[in-house]
Coordinates of C-alpha atoms in Angstrom, one line a residue:
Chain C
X94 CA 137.3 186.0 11.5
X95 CA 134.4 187.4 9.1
X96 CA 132.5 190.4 10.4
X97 CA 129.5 189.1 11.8
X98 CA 125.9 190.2 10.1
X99 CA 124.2 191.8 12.6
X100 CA 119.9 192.1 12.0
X101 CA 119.1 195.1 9.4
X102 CA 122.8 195.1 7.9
X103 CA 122.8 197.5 5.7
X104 CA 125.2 195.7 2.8
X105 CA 122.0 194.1 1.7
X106 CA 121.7 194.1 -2.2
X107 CA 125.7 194.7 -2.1
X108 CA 127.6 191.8 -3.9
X109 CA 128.3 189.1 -2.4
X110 CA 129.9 186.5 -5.1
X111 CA 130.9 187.6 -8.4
X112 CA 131.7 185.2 -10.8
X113 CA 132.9 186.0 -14.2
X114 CA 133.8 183.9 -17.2
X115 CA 134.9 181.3 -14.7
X116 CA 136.4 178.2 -16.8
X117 CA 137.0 175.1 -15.2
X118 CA 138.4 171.9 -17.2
X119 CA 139.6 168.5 -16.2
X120 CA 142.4 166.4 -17.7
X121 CA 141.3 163.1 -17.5
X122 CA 144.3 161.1 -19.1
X123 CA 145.0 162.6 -22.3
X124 CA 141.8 164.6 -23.1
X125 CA 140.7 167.3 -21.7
X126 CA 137.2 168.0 -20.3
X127 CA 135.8 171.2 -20.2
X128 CA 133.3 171.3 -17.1
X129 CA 132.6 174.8 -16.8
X130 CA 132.9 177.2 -19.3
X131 CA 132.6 181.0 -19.5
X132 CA 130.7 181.2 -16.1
X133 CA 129.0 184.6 -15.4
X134 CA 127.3 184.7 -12.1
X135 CA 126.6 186.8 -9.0
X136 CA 124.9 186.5 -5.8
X137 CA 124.5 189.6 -3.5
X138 CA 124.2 189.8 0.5
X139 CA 120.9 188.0 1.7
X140 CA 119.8 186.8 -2.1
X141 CA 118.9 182.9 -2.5
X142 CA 120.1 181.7 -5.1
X143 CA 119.4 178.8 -7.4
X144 CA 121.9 177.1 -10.1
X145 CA 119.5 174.6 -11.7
X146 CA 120.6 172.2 -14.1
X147 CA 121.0 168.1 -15.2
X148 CA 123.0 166.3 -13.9
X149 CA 126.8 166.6 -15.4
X150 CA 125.9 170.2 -16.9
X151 CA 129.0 171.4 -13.8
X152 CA 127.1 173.3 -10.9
X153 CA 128.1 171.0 -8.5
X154 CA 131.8 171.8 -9.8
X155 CA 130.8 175.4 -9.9
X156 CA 129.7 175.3 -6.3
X157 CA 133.1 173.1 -4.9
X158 CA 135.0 176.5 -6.4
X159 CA 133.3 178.6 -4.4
X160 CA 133.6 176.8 -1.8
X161 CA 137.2 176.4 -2.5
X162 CA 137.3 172.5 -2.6
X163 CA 139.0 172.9 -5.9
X164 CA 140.9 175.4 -8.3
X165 CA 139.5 177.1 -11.4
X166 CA 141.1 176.8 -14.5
X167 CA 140.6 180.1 -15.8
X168 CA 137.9 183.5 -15.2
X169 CA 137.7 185.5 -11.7
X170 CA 135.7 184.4 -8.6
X171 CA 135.4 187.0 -6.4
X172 CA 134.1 186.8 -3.0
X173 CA 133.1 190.2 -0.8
X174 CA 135.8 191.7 -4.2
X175 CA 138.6 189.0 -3.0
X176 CA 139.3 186.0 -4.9
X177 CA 139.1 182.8 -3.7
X178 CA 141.9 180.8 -3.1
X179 CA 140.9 178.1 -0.7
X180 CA 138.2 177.0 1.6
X181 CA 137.4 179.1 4.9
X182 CA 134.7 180.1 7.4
X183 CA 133.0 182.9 5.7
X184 CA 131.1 180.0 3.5
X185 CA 129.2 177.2 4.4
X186 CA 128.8 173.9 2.7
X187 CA 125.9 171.6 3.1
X188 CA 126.3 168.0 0.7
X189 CA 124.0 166.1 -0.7
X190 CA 125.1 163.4 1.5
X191 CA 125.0 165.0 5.1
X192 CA 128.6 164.2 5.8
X193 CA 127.7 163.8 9.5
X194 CA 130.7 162.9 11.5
X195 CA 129.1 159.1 12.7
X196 CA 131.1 159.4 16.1
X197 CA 129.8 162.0 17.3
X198 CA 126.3 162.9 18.3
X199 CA 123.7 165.5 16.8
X200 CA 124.6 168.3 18.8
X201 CA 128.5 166.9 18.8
X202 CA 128.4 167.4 15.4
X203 CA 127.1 171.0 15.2
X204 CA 129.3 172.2 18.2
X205 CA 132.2 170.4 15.7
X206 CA 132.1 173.4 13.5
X207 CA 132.7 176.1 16.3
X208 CA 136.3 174.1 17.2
X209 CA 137.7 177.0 15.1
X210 CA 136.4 179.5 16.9
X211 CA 137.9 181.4 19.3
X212 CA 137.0 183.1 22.5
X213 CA 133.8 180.5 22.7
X214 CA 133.5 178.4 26.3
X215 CA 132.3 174.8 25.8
X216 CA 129.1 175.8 27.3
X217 CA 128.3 178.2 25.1
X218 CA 129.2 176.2 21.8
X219 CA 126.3 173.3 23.0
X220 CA 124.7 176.6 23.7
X221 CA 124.6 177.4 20.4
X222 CA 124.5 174.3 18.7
X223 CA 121.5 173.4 21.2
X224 CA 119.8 176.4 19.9
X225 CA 120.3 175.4 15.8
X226 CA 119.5 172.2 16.4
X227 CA 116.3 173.8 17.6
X228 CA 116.0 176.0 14.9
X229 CA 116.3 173.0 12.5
X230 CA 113.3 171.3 14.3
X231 CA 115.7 168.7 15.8
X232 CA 114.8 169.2 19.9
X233 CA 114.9 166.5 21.8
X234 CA 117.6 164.7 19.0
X235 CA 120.8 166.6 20.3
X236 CA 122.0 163.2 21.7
X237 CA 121.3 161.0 18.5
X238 CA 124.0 159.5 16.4
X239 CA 123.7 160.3 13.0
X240 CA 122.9 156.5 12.9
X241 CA 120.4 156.6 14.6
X242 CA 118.3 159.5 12.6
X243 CA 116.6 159.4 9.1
X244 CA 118.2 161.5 5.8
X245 CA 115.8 164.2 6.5
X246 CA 117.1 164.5 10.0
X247 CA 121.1 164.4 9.2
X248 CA 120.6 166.8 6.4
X249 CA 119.1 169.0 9.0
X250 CA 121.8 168.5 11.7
X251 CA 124.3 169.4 8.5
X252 CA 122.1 172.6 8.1
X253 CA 122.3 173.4 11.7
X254 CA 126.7 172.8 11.2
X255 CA 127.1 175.2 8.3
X256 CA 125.5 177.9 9.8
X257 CA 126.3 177.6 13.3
X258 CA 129.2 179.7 12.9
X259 CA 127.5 182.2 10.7
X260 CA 128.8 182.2 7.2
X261 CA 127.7 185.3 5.2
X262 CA 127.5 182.7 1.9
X263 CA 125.6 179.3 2.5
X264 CA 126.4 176.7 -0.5
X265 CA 124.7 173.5 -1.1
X266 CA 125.1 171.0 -3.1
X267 CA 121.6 168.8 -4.3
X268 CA 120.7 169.3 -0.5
X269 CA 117.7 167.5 -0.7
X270 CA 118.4 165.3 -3.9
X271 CA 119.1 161.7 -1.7
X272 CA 115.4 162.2 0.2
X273 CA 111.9 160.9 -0.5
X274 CA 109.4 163.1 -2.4
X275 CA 107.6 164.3 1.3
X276 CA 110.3 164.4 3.0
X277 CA 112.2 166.9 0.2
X278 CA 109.4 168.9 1.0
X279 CA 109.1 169.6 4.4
X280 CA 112.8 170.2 4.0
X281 CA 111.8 173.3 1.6
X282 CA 109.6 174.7 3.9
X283 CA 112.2 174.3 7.2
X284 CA 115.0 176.1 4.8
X285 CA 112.5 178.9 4.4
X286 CA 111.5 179.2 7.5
X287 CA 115.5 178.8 8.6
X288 CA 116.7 181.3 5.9
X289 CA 114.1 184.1 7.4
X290 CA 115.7 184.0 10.7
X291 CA 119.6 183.2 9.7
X292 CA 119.7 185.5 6.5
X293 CA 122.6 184.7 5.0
X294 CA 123.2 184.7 1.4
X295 CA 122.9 181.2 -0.5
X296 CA 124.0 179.2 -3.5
X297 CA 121.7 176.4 -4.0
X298 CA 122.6 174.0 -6.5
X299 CA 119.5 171.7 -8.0
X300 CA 117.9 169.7 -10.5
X301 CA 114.6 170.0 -9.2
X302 CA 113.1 172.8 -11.3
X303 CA 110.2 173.3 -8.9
X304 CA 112.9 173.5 -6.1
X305 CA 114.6 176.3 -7.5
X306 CA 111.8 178.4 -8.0
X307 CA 109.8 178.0 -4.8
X308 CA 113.1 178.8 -2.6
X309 CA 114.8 181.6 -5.0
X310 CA 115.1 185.0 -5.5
X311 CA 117.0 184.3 -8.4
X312 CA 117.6 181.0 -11.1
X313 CA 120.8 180.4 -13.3
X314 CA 120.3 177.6 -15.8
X315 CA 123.1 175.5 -16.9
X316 CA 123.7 173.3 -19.8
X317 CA 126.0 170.5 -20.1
X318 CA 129.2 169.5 -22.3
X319 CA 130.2 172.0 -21.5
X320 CA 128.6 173.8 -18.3
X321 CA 127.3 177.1 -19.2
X322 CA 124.7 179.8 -18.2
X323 CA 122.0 179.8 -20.9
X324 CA 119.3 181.7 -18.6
X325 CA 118.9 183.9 -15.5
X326 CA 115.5 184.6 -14.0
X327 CA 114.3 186.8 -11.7
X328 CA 111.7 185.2 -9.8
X329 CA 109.2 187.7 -8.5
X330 CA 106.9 185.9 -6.2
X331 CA 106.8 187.4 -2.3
X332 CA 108.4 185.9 0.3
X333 CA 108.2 183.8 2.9
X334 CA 106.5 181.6 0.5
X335 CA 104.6 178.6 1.1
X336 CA 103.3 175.6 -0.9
X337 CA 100.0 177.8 -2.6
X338 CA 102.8 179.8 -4.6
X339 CA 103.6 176.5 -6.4
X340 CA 100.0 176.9 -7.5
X341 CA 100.1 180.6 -8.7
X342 CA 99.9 181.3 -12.7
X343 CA 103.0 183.0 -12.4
X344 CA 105.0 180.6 -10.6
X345 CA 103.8 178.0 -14.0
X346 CA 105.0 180.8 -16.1
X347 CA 108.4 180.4 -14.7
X348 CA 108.4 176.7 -15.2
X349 CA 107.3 177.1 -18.4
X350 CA 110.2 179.4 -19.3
X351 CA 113.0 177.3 -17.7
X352 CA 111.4 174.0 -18.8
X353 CA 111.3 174.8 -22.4
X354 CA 114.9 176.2 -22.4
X355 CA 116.0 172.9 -21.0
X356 CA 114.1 171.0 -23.5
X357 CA 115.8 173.4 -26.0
X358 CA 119.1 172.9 -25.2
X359 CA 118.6 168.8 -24.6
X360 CA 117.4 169.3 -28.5
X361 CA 121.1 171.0 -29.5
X362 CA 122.9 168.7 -27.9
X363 CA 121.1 165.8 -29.9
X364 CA 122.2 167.3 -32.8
X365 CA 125.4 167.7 -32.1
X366 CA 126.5 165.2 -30.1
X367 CA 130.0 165.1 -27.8
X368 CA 132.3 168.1 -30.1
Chain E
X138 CA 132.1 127.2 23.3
X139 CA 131.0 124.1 22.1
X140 CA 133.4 123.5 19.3
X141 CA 136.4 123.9 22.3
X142 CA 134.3 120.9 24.3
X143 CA 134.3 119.0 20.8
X144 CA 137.7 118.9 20.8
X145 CA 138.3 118.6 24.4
X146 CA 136.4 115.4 24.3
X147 CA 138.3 113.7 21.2
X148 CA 141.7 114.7 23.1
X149 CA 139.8 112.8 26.2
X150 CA 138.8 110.0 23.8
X151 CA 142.1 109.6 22.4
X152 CA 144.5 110.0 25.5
X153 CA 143.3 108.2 28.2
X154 CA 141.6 105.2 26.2
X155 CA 145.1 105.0 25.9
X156 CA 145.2 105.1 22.1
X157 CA 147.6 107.5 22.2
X158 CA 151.5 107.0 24.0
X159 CA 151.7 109.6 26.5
X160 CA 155.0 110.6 25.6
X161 CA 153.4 112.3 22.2
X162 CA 150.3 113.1 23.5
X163 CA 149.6 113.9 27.7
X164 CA 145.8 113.5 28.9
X165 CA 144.2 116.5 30.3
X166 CA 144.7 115.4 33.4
X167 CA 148.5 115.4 33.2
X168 CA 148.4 119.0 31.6
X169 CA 146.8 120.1 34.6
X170 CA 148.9 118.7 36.8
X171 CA 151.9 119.9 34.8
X172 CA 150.5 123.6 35.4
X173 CA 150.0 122.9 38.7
X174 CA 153.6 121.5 39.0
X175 CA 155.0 125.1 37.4
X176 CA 152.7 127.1 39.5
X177 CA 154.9 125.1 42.7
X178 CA 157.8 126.0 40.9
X179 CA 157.0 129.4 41.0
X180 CA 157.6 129.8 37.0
X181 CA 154.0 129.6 35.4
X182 CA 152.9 132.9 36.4
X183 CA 156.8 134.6 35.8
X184 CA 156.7 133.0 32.1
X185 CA 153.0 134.5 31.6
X186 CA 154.4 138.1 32.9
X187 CA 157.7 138.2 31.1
X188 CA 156.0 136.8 28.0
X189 CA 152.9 139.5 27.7
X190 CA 156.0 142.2 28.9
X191 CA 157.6 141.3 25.8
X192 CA 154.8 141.1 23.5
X193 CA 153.4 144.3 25.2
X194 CA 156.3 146.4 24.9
X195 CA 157.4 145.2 21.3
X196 CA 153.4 145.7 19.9
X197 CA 153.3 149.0 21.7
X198 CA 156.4 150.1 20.1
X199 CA 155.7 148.9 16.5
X200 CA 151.7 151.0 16.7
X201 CA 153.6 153.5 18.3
X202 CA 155.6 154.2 14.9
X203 CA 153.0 152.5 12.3
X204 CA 149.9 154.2 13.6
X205 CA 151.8 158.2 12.5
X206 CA 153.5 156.7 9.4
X207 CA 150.5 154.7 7.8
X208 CA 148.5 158.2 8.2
X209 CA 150.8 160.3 6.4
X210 CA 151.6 157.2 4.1
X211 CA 147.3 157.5 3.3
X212 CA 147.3 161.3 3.4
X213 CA 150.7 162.1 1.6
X214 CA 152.1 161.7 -1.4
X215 CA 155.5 162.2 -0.8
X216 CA 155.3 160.1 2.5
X217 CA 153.8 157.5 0.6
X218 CA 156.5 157.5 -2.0
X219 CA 159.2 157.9 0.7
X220 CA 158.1 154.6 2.4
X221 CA 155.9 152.7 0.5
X222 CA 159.3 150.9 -1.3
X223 CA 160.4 150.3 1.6
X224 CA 158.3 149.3 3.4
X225 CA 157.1 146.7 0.5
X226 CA 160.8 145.3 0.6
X227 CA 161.0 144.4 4.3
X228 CA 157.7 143.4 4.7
X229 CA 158.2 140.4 2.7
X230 CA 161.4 139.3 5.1
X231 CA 160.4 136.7 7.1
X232 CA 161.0 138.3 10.2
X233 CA 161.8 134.6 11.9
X234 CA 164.9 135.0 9.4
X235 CA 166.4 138.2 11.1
X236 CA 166.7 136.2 14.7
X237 CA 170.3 134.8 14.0
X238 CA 171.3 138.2 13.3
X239 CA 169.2 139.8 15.8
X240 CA 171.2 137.5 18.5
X241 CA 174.3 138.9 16.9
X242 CA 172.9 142.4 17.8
X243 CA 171.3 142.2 21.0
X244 CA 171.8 138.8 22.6
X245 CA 168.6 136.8 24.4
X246 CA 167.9 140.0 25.7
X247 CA 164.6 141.5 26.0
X248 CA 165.2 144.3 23.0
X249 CA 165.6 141.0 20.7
X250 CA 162.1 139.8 21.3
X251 CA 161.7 143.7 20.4
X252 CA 163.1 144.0 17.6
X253 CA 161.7 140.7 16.1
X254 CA 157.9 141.9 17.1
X255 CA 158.7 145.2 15.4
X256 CA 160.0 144.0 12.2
X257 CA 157.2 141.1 12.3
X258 CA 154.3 143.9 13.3
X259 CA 155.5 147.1 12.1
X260 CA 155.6 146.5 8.5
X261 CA 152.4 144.7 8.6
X262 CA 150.6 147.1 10.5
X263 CA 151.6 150.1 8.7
X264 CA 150.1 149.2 5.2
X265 CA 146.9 148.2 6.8
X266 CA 146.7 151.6 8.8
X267 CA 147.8 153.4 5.6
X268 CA 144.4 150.8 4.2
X269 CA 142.5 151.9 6.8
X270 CA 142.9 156.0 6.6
X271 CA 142.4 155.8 2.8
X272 CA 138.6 154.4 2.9
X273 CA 137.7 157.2 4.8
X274 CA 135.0 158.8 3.4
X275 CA 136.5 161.7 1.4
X276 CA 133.3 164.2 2.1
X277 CA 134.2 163.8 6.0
X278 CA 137.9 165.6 4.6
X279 CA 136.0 167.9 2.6
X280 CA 133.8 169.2 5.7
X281 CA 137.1 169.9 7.8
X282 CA 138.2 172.0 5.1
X283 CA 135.1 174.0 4.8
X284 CA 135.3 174.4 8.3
X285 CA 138.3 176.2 7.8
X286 CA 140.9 173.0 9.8
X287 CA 144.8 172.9 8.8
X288 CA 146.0 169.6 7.0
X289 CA 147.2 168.7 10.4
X290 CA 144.0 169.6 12.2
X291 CA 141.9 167.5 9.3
X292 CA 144.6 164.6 10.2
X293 CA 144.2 164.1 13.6
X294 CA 139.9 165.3 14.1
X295 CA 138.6 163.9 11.2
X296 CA 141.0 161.1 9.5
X297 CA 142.5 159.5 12.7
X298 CA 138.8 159.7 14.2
X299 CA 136.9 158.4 11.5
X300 CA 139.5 155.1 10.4
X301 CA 139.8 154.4 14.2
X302 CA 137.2 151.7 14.4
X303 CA 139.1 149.6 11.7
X304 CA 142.8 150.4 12.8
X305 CA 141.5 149.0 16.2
X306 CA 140.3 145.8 13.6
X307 CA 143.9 146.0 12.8
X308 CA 145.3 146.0 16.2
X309 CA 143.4 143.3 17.2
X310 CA 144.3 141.1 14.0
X311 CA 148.7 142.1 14.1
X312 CA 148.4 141.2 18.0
X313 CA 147.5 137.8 16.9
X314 CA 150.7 137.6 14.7
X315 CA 152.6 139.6 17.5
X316 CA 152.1 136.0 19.9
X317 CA 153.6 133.9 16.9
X318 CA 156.5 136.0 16.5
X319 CA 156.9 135.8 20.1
X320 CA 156.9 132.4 20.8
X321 CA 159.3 132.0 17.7
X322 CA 161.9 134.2 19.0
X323 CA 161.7 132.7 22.7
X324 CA 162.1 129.4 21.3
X325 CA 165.7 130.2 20.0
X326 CA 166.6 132.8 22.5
X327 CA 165.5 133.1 25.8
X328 CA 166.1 131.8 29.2
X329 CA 162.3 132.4 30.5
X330 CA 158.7 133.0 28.7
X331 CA 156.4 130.8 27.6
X332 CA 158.3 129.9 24.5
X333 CA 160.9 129.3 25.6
X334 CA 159.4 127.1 28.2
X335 CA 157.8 124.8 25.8
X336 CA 161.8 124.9 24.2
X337 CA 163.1 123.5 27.5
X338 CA 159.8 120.6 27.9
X339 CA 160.9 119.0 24.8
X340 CA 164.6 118.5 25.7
X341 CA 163.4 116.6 28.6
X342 CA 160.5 114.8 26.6
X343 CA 157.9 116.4 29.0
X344 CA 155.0 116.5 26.7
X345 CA 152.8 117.8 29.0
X346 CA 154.5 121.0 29.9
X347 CA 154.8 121.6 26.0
X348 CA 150.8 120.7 25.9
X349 CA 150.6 123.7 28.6
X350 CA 152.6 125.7 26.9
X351 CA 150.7 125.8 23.8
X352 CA 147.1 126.0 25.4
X353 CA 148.0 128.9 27.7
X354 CA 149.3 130.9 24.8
X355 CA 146.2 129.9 22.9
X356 CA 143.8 131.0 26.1
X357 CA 146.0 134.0 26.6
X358 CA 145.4 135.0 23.0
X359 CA 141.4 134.5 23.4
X360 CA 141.2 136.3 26.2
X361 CA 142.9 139.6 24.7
X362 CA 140.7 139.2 21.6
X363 CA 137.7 139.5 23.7
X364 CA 139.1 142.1 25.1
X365 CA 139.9 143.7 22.0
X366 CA 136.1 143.2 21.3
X367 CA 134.7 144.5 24.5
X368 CA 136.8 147.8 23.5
X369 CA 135.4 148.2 20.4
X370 CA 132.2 148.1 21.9
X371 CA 132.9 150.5 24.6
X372 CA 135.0 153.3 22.4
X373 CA 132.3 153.0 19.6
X374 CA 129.0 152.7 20.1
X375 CA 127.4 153.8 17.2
X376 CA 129.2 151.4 15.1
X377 CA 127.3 148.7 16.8
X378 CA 124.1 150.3 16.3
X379 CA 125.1 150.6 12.5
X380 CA 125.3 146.8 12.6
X381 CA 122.0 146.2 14.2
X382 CA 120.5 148.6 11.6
X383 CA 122.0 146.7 9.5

């Protein structure tokens, strides 16, 4: 078992996730694709942060190593200064397609991610996943099939599983990339609103440029073929934010910066197309 | 419904207009007297037993093996290349072929109707398990392994769960074939059962006990079907609320 984070932990600002010159290639047949290359990243304890890049640029692939779904090729990928070498409970991983289990119901499915833990009574995991279900803004849905609930609301009961068992690193993968425009939003808000309560620290991996500014305290962008960092930013608006920061001269500023370097690098890659 | 009165009605039509010799084809009326006439004899309801013991017990064996070996066979690539030849070679045996040897082995006894169902049922059922566990939805695997679950624990929470539904749809579809191989291997070898009962009616030209025969094995197979169904329903009801969504 992971030490649990109690409130106030001191570690904060420690680091969490240290990534360096992480390479990660695929053999597909006889070539050789080159997904990630040369990754330098780091995350540290109760940091949000944001890989933002298009699609294909590798930080889903980025994210499935730290979340030990797969193997890197080459670089270290350090976690709490161990390396990863598989999946395990001190990460959680939310996908971009819920990944509810349909059999069971909303809070089945939460208290489905406490099986592993130990010295828990049955009451106390629907305790528990009563109470994240709650914190999701899902009351009153605890009995609901996944089938029966909208993307918004499986994505939420997905939340409530990957930090039911309080992982100190939170990853997910284009969270909010399958929903509708409104919905994607109230989503925002609920993870900020979640992530003040349950601070853990988070990899958020995103296209959404607007996305990964409003919910970050820091923003990687990638480029593709092959993945690499071309940009960290800082982003130095005060939290808890809500939707007037989107409005601010200095959350524009941002965009500005990361939109022209992806329109810079979609320029270099015209050029020289496929190595 | 209506399609079984349909026919009902033609058999009427046919039989007791008369256009029809008896001796090929019985009316109903004669059928019902002929189960009437084994129900006196006190072998109707002793064929219908011995005959669903058999079937039962040889089905129940085959799952018993297929349902384990078609999940590791989906999950494992060493299981898969340890059976999959196999299992590819016998499958296309006609298992109706093995019964002269199977009498050699076991006699009429009951482990011949046994072995016959298992090599007719096994090999069939254990590629469409091994089917079934592979279209499970590899995120569902993925989320067991984040959640920190052993191969074996991903195995039998997630994969077993999750292609349940559809190995039931399997179950349901191999019993079907389970009653044919049944009936074949009683009508060679067997000195009860409803096969060979209907074996036994046509020595003595009694076309209406053979008539019997054949619709009580057809009504026997209807009414495990809807059973079947009515489990399906009751062990997963979300996947009917998936079809209503639609």
């Amino acid at each position: 078992m992971t030490e649990r984070m109690e409130p106030g932990r001191a570690e904060a600002g420690s680091v969490m996730l240290h990534a360096e010159n992480v390479i990660k290639t695929f053999v597909t047949g006889k070539s050789v694709v080159t997904a990630l290359d040369r990754v330098n990243l780091t995350i540290r304890r109760e940091e949000f942060v944001s890989l933002l890049g298009p699609s294909g640029c590798g930080k889903s692939t980025f994210l499935r190593l730290v979340a030990g779904l797969e193997e890197k090729t080459g670089g270290t990928l350090l976690l709490n200064g161990t390396p990863i070498t598989g999946a395990g409970r001190d990460r959680g991983v939310v996908f971009q397609q819920y990944s509810l289990l349909p059999w069971l119901t909303a809070w089945e499915n939460v208290a489905f991610a406490l099986k592993k833990s130990k010295g828990l009574t049955n009451a106390q995991k629907k305790e528990m996943a009563h109470h994240f279900l709650d914190l999701v803004g899902l009351k009153g849905f605890e009995n609901h099939y996944p089938v029966q609930m909208s993307g918004g609301m499986q994505q939420r009961v997905a939340i409530a599983r990957a930090l039911v068992y309080r992982p100190q690193l939170l990853l997910m993968d284009e969270p909010f990339g399958a929903l509708d425009a409104q919905t994607r939003r109230d989503m925002q808000d609920l993870l900020i609103r979640v992530w003040a309560e349950e601070k853990c620290s988070v990899l958020f991996v995103t296209h959404d440029v607007d996305e990964a500014i409003y919910l970050s305290d820091r923003v990687y962008v990638m480029s593709a073929h092959p993945g690499r960092i071309v940009k960290e930013l800082a982003i130095d608006i005060p939290k808890p934010r809500d939707w007037n920061a989107m409005l601010t001269n200095r959350f524009l500023e941002y965009k500005r910066e990361i939109v022209t370097e992806l329109e810079r690098q979609k320029l270099v890659r015209d050029r020289a197309p496929e190595a | 419904m209506s399609s079984i009165l349909i026919v009902l009605a033609a058999w009427s039509v046919v039989t007791y207009s008369g256009a029809i010799d008896p001796l090929f084809l019985p009316t109903p009326t004669e059928t019902i007297w002929a189960l009437v006439e084994e129900i006196r004899e006190g072998i109707f309801f002793k064929d219908v037993a011995v005959s669903f013991y058999r079937i039962l017990m040889g089905f129940i064996i085959s799952t018993l093996f297929a349902v384990p070996i078609g999940m590791m066979m989906a999950t494992s690539r060493t299981w898969q290349a340890i059976w999959e030849p196999f299992v590819g070679f016998i499958r296309y045996m006609p298992a109706v072929a093995f019964i002269p040897l199977s009498i050699l082995w076991f006699g009429t006894s009951d482990a011949q109707k046994f072995f016959i169902l298992f090599l007719g049922v096994f090999f069939q059922e254990v590629i469409m398990i091994a089917d079934n566990c592979k279209t499970v939805n590899k995120s569902l695997v993925e989320v067991g392994r984040t959640l920190g679950f052993t191969k074996g624990e991903v195995l039998r929470n997630i994969v077993f769960r999750a292609a349940l539904p559809d190995m039931l749809d399997t179950l349901r579809t191999t019993w079907g074939w389970a009653w044919t191989y049944l009936v074949v291997a009683e009508l060679v070898a067997a000195s009860e059962g409803l096969g060979f009962r209907i074996m036994q009616a046509q020595r003595y030209l009694a076309t209406d006990r053979i008539v019997l025969g054949i619709l009580v094995i057809g009504f026997l197979g209807l009414i495990t079907d809807m059973l079947f169904a009515l489990l399906y329903r009751k062990m997963f009801p979300w996947k009917t609320m998936e079809k209503a969504k639609g």
